Coordinates of N, CA and C in Angstrom, one line a residue:
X195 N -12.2 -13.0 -4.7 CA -13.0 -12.3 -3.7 C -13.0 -10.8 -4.2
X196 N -14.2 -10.2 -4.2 CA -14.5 -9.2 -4.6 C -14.6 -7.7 -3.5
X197 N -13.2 -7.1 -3.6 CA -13.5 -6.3 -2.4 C -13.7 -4.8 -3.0
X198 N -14.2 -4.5 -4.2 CA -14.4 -3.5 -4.4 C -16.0 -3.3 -3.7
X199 N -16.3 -3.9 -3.5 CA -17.7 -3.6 -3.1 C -18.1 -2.6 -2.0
X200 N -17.3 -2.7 -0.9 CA -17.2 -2.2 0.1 C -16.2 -1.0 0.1
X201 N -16.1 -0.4 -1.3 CA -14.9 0.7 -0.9 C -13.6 0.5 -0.6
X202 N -13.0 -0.8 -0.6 CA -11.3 -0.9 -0.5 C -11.0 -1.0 -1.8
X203 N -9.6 -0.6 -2.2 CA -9.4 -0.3 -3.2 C -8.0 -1.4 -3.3
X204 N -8.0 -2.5 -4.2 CA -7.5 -3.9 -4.1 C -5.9 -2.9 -4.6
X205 N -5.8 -2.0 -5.1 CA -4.5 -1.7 -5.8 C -3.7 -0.5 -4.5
X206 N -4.5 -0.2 -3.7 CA -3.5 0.5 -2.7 C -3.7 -0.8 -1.6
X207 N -4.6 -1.8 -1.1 CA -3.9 -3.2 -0.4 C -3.0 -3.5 -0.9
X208 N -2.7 -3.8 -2.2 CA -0.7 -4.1 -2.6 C -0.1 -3.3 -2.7
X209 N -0.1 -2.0 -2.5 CA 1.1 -1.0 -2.6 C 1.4 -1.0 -0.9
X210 N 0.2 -1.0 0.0 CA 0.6 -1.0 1.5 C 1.1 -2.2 1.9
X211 N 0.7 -3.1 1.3 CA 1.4 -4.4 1.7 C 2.7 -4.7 1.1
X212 N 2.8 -4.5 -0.4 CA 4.1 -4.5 -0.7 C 5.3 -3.6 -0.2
X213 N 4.4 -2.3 0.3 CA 5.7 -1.4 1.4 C 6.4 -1.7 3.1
X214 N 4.9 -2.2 3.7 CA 5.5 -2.7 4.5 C 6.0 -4.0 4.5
X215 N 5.6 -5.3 3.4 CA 6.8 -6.2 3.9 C 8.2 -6.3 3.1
X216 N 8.2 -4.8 2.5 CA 9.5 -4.6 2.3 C 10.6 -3.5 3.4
X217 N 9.8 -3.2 4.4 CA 10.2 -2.3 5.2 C 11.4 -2.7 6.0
X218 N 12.6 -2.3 6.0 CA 13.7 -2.7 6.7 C 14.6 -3.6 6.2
X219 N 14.4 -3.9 5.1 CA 14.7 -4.8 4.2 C 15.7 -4.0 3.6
X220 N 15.6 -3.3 3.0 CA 17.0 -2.4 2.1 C 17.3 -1.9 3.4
X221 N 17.4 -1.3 4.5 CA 18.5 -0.8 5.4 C 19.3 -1.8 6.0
X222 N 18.5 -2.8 6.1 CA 19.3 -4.0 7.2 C 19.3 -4.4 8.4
X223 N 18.7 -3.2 8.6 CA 18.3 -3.4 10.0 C 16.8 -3.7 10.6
X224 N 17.3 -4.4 11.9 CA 16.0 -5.0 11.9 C 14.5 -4.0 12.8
X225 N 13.7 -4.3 13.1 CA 12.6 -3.9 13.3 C 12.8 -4.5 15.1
X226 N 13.6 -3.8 16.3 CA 13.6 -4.5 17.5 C 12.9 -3.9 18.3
X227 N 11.9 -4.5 19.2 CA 11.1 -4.5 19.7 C 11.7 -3.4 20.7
X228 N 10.9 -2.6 21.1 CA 11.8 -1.4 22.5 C 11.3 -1.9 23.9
X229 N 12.4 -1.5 24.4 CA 12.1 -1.7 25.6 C 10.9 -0.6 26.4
X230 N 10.3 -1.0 27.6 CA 9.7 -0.3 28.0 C 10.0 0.6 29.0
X231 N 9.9 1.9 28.9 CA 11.1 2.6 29.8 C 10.2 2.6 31.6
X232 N 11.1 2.3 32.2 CA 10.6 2.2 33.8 C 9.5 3.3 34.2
X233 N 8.5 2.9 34.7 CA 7.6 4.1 34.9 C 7.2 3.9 37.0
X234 N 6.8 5.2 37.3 CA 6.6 5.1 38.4 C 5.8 4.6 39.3
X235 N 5.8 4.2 40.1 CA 4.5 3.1 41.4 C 3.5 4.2 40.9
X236 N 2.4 3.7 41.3 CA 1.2 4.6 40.9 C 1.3 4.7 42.6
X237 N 1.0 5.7 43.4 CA 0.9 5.9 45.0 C -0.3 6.4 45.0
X238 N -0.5 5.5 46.4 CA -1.7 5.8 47.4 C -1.9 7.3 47.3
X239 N -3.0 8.2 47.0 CA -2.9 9.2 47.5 C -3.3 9.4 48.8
X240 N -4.2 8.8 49.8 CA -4.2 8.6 50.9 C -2.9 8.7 51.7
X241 N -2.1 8.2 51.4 CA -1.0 7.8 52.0 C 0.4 7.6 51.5
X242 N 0.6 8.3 50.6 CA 1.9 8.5 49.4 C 2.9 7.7 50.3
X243 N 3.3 7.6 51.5 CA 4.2 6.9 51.5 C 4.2 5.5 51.9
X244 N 3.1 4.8 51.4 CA 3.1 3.6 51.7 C 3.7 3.0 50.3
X245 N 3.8 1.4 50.5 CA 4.5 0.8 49.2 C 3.0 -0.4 49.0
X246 N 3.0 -0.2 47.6 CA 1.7 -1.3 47.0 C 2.2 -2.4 47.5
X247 N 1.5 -3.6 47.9 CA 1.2 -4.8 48.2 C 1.6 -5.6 46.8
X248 N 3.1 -6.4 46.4 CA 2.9 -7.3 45.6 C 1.5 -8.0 44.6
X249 N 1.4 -8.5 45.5 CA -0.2 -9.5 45.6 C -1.4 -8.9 44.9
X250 N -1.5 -7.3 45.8 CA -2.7 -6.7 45.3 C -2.4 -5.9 44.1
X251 N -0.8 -5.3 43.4 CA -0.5 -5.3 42.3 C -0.7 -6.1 41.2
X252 N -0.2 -7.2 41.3 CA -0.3 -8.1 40.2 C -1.9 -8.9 40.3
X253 N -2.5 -8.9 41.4 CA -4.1 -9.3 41.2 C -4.9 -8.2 40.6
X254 N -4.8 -6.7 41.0 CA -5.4 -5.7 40.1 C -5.4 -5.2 38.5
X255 N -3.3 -6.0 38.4 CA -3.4 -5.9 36.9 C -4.1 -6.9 35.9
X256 N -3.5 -7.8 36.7 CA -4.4 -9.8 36.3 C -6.2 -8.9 35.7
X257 N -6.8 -8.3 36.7 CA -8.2 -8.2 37.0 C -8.5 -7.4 35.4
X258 N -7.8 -6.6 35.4 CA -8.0 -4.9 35.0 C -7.6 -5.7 33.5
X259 N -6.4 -6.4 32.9 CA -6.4 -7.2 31.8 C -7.3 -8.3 31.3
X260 N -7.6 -8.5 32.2 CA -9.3 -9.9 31.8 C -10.0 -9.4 31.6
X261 N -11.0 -8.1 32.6 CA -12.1 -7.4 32.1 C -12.2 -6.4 31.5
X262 N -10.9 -5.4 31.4 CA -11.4 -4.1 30.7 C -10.2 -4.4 28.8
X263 N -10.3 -5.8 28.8 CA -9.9 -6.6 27.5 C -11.0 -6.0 26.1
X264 N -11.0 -6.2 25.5 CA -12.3 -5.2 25.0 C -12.3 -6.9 23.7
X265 N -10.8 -7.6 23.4 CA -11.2 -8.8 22.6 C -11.6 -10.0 23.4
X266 N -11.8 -9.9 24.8 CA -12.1 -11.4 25.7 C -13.8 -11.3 25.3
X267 N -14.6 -9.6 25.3 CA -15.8 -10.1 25.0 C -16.3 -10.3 23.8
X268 N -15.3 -9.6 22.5 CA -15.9 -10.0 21.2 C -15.3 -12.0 21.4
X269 N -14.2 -12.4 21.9 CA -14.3 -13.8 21.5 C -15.1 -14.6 22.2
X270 N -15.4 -14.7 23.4 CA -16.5 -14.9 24.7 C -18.0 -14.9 23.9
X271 N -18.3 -13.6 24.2 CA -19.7 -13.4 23.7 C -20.0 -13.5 22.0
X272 N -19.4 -12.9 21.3 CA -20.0 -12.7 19.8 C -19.7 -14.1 18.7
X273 N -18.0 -14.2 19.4 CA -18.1 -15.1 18.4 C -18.6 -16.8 19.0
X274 N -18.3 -17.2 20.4 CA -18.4 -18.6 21.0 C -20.1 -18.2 20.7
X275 N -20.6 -17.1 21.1 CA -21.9 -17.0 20.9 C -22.8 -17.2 19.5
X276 N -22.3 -16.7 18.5 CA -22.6 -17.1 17.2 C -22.2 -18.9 16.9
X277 N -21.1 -18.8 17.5 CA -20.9 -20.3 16.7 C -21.7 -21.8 17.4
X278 N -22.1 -21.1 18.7 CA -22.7 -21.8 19.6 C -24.3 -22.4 18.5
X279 N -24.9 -21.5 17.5 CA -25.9 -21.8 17.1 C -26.0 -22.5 15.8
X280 N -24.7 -22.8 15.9 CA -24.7 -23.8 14.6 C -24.7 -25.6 15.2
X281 N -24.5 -25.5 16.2 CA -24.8 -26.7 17.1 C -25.8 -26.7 18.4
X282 N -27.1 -26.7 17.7 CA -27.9 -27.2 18.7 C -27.7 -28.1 19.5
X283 N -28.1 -27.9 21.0 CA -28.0 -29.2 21.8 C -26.6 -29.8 22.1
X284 N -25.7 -29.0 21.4 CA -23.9 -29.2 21.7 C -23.2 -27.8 22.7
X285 N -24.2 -26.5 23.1 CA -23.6 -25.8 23.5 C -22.5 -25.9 25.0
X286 N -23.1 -27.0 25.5 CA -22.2 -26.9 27.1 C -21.1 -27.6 26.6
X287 N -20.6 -28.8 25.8 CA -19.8 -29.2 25.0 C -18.7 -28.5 24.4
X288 N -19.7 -27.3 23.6 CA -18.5 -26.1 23.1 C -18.2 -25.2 24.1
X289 N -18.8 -25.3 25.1 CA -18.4 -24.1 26.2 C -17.1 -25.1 27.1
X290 N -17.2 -26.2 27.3 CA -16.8 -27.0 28.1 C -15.4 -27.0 27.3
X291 N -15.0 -27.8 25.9 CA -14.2 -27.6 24.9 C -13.1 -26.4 24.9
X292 N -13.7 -25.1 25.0 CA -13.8 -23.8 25.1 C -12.7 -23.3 26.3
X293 N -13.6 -23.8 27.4 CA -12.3 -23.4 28.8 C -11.5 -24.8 28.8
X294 N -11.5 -25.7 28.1 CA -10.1 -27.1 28.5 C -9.0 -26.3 27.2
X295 N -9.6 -25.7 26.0 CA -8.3 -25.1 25.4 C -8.1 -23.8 25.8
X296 N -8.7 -23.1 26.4 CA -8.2 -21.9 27.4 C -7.2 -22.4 28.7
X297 N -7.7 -23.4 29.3 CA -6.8 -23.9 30.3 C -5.6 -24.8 29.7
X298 N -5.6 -25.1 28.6 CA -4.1 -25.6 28.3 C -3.3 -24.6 27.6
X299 N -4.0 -23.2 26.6 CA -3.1 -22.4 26.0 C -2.4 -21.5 26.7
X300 N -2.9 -20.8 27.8 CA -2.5 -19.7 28.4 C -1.4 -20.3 29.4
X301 N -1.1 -21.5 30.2 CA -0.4 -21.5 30.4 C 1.2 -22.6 29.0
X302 N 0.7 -22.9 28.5 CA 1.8 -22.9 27.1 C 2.4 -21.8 26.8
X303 N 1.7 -21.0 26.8 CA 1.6 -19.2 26.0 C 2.9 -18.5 27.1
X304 N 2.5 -19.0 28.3 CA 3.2 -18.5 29.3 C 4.4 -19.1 29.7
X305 N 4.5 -20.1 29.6 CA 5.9 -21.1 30.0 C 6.5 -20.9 28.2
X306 N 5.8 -21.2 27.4 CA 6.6 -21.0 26.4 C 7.5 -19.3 25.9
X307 N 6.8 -18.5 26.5 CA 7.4 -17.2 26.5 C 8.5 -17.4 27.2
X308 N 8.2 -18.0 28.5 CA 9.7 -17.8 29.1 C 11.2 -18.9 28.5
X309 N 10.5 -19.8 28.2 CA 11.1 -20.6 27.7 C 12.4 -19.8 26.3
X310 N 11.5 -19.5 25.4 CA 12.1 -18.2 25.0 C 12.2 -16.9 24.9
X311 N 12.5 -16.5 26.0 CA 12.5 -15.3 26.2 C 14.6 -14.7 25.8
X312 N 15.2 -16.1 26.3 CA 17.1 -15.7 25.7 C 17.1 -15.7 24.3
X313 N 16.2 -16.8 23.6 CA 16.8 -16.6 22.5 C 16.2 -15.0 21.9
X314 N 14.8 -14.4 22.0 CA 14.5 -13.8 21.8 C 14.8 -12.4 22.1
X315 N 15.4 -12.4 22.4 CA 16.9 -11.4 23.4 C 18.1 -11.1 22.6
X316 N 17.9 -11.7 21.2 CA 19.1 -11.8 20.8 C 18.6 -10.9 19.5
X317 N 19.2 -9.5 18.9 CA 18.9 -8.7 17.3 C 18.5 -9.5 16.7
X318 N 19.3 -10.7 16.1 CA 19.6 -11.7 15.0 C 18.7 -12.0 14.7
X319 N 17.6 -13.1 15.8 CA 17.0 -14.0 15.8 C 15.6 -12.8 15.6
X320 N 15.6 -11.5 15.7 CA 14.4 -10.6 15.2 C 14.2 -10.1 13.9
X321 N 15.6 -10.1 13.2 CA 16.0 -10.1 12.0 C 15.6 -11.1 11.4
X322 N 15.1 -12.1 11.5 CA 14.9 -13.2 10.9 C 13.2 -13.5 11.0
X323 N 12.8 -13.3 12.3 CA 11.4 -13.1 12.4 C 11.0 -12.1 11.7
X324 N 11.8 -10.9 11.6 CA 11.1 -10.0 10.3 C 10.8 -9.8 9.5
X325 N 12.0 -11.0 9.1 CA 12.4 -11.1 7.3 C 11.1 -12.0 7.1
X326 N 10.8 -13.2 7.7 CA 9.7 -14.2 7.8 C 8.4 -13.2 7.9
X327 N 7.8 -12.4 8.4 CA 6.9 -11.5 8.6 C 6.8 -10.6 7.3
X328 N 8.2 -9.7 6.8 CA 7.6 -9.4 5.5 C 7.5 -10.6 4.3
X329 N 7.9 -11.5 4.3 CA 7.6 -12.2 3.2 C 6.3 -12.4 3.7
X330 N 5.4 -13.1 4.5 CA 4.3 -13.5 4.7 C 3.4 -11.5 4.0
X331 N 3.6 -11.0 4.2 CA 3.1 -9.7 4.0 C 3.2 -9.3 2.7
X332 N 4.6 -9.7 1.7 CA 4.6 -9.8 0.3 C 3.4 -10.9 -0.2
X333 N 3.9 -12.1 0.4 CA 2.5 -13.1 -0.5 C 1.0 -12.5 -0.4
X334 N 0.6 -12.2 0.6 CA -0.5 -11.6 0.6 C -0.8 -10.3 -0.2
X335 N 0.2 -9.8 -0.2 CA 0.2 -8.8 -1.4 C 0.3 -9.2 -2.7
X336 N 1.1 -10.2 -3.0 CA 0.6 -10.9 -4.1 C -0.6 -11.7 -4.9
X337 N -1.3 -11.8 -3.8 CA -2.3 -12.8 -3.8 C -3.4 -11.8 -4.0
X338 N -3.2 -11.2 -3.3 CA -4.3 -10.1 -3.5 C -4.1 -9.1 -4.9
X339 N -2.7 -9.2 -5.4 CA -2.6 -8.3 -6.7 C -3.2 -9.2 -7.8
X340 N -2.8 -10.2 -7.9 CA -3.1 -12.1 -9.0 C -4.9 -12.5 -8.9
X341 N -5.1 -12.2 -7.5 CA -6.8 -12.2 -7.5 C -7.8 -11.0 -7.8
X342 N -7.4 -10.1 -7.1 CA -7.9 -9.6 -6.8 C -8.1 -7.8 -8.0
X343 N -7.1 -8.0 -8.7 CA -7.1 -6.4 -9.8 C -7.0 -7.3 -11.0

């Protein structure tokens, strides 16, 4: 694959990739996720001392995450939309296909987060996801040095 064409320069993709999947690797330490430090109720200004409604919290964030998503409408519109026209006559099929694997991944996505959520709690087990992450980031760096210059 030819990516000089476009201006990327195939010999700084393997210096950036070979840096960061070597990143953390000579210290030893891993790369752990931070926590998020506690932030304040957003208050009524109407009424500062009222307390937000559960319900209408988590239904406004639900809302505010599905539509002001900026990737729900590139995969929705651009891409289901593009790929829609390689199958004439099949579109309600791929639309139908479309929300049965939407309706089985998100909640997997979600029971499986919690599912592991202890072990993922643990340094060790991010140390190891890391180490897995820069190797996948070396090969590609490789791949891209062997093809690509």
């Amino acid at each position: 694959m030819d990516l000089t064409h476009r201006g990327h320069r195939p010999a700084s993709g393997v210096a950036l990739r070979s840096w960061c999947g070597s990143l953390g690797r000579a210290s030893g330490r891993p790369f752990l996720p931070r926590r998020c430090p506690p932030t304040d109720v957003v208050r009524d200004p109407i009424n500062p001392d009222a307390q937000p409604s559960p319900t209408r919290r988590a239904v406004t964030t639900a809302l505010a995450l599905t539509w002001l998503n900026p990737a729900m409408y590139v995969d929705t519109l651009v891409m289901l939309g593009s790929l829609s026209t390689h199958f004439p006559g099949e579109q309600l099929s791929l639309g139908l296909g479309s929300m049965a694997g939407t309706l089985l991944w998100f909640p997997v996505l979600g029971f499986g987060a919690a599912a592991l959520s202890k072990p993922l709690s643990r340094p060790r087990v991010w140390t190891w996801i890391n180490c897995a992450i820069g190797c996948v980031i070396l090969a590609v760096a490789l791949n891209l040095a062997l093809n690509a210059l």
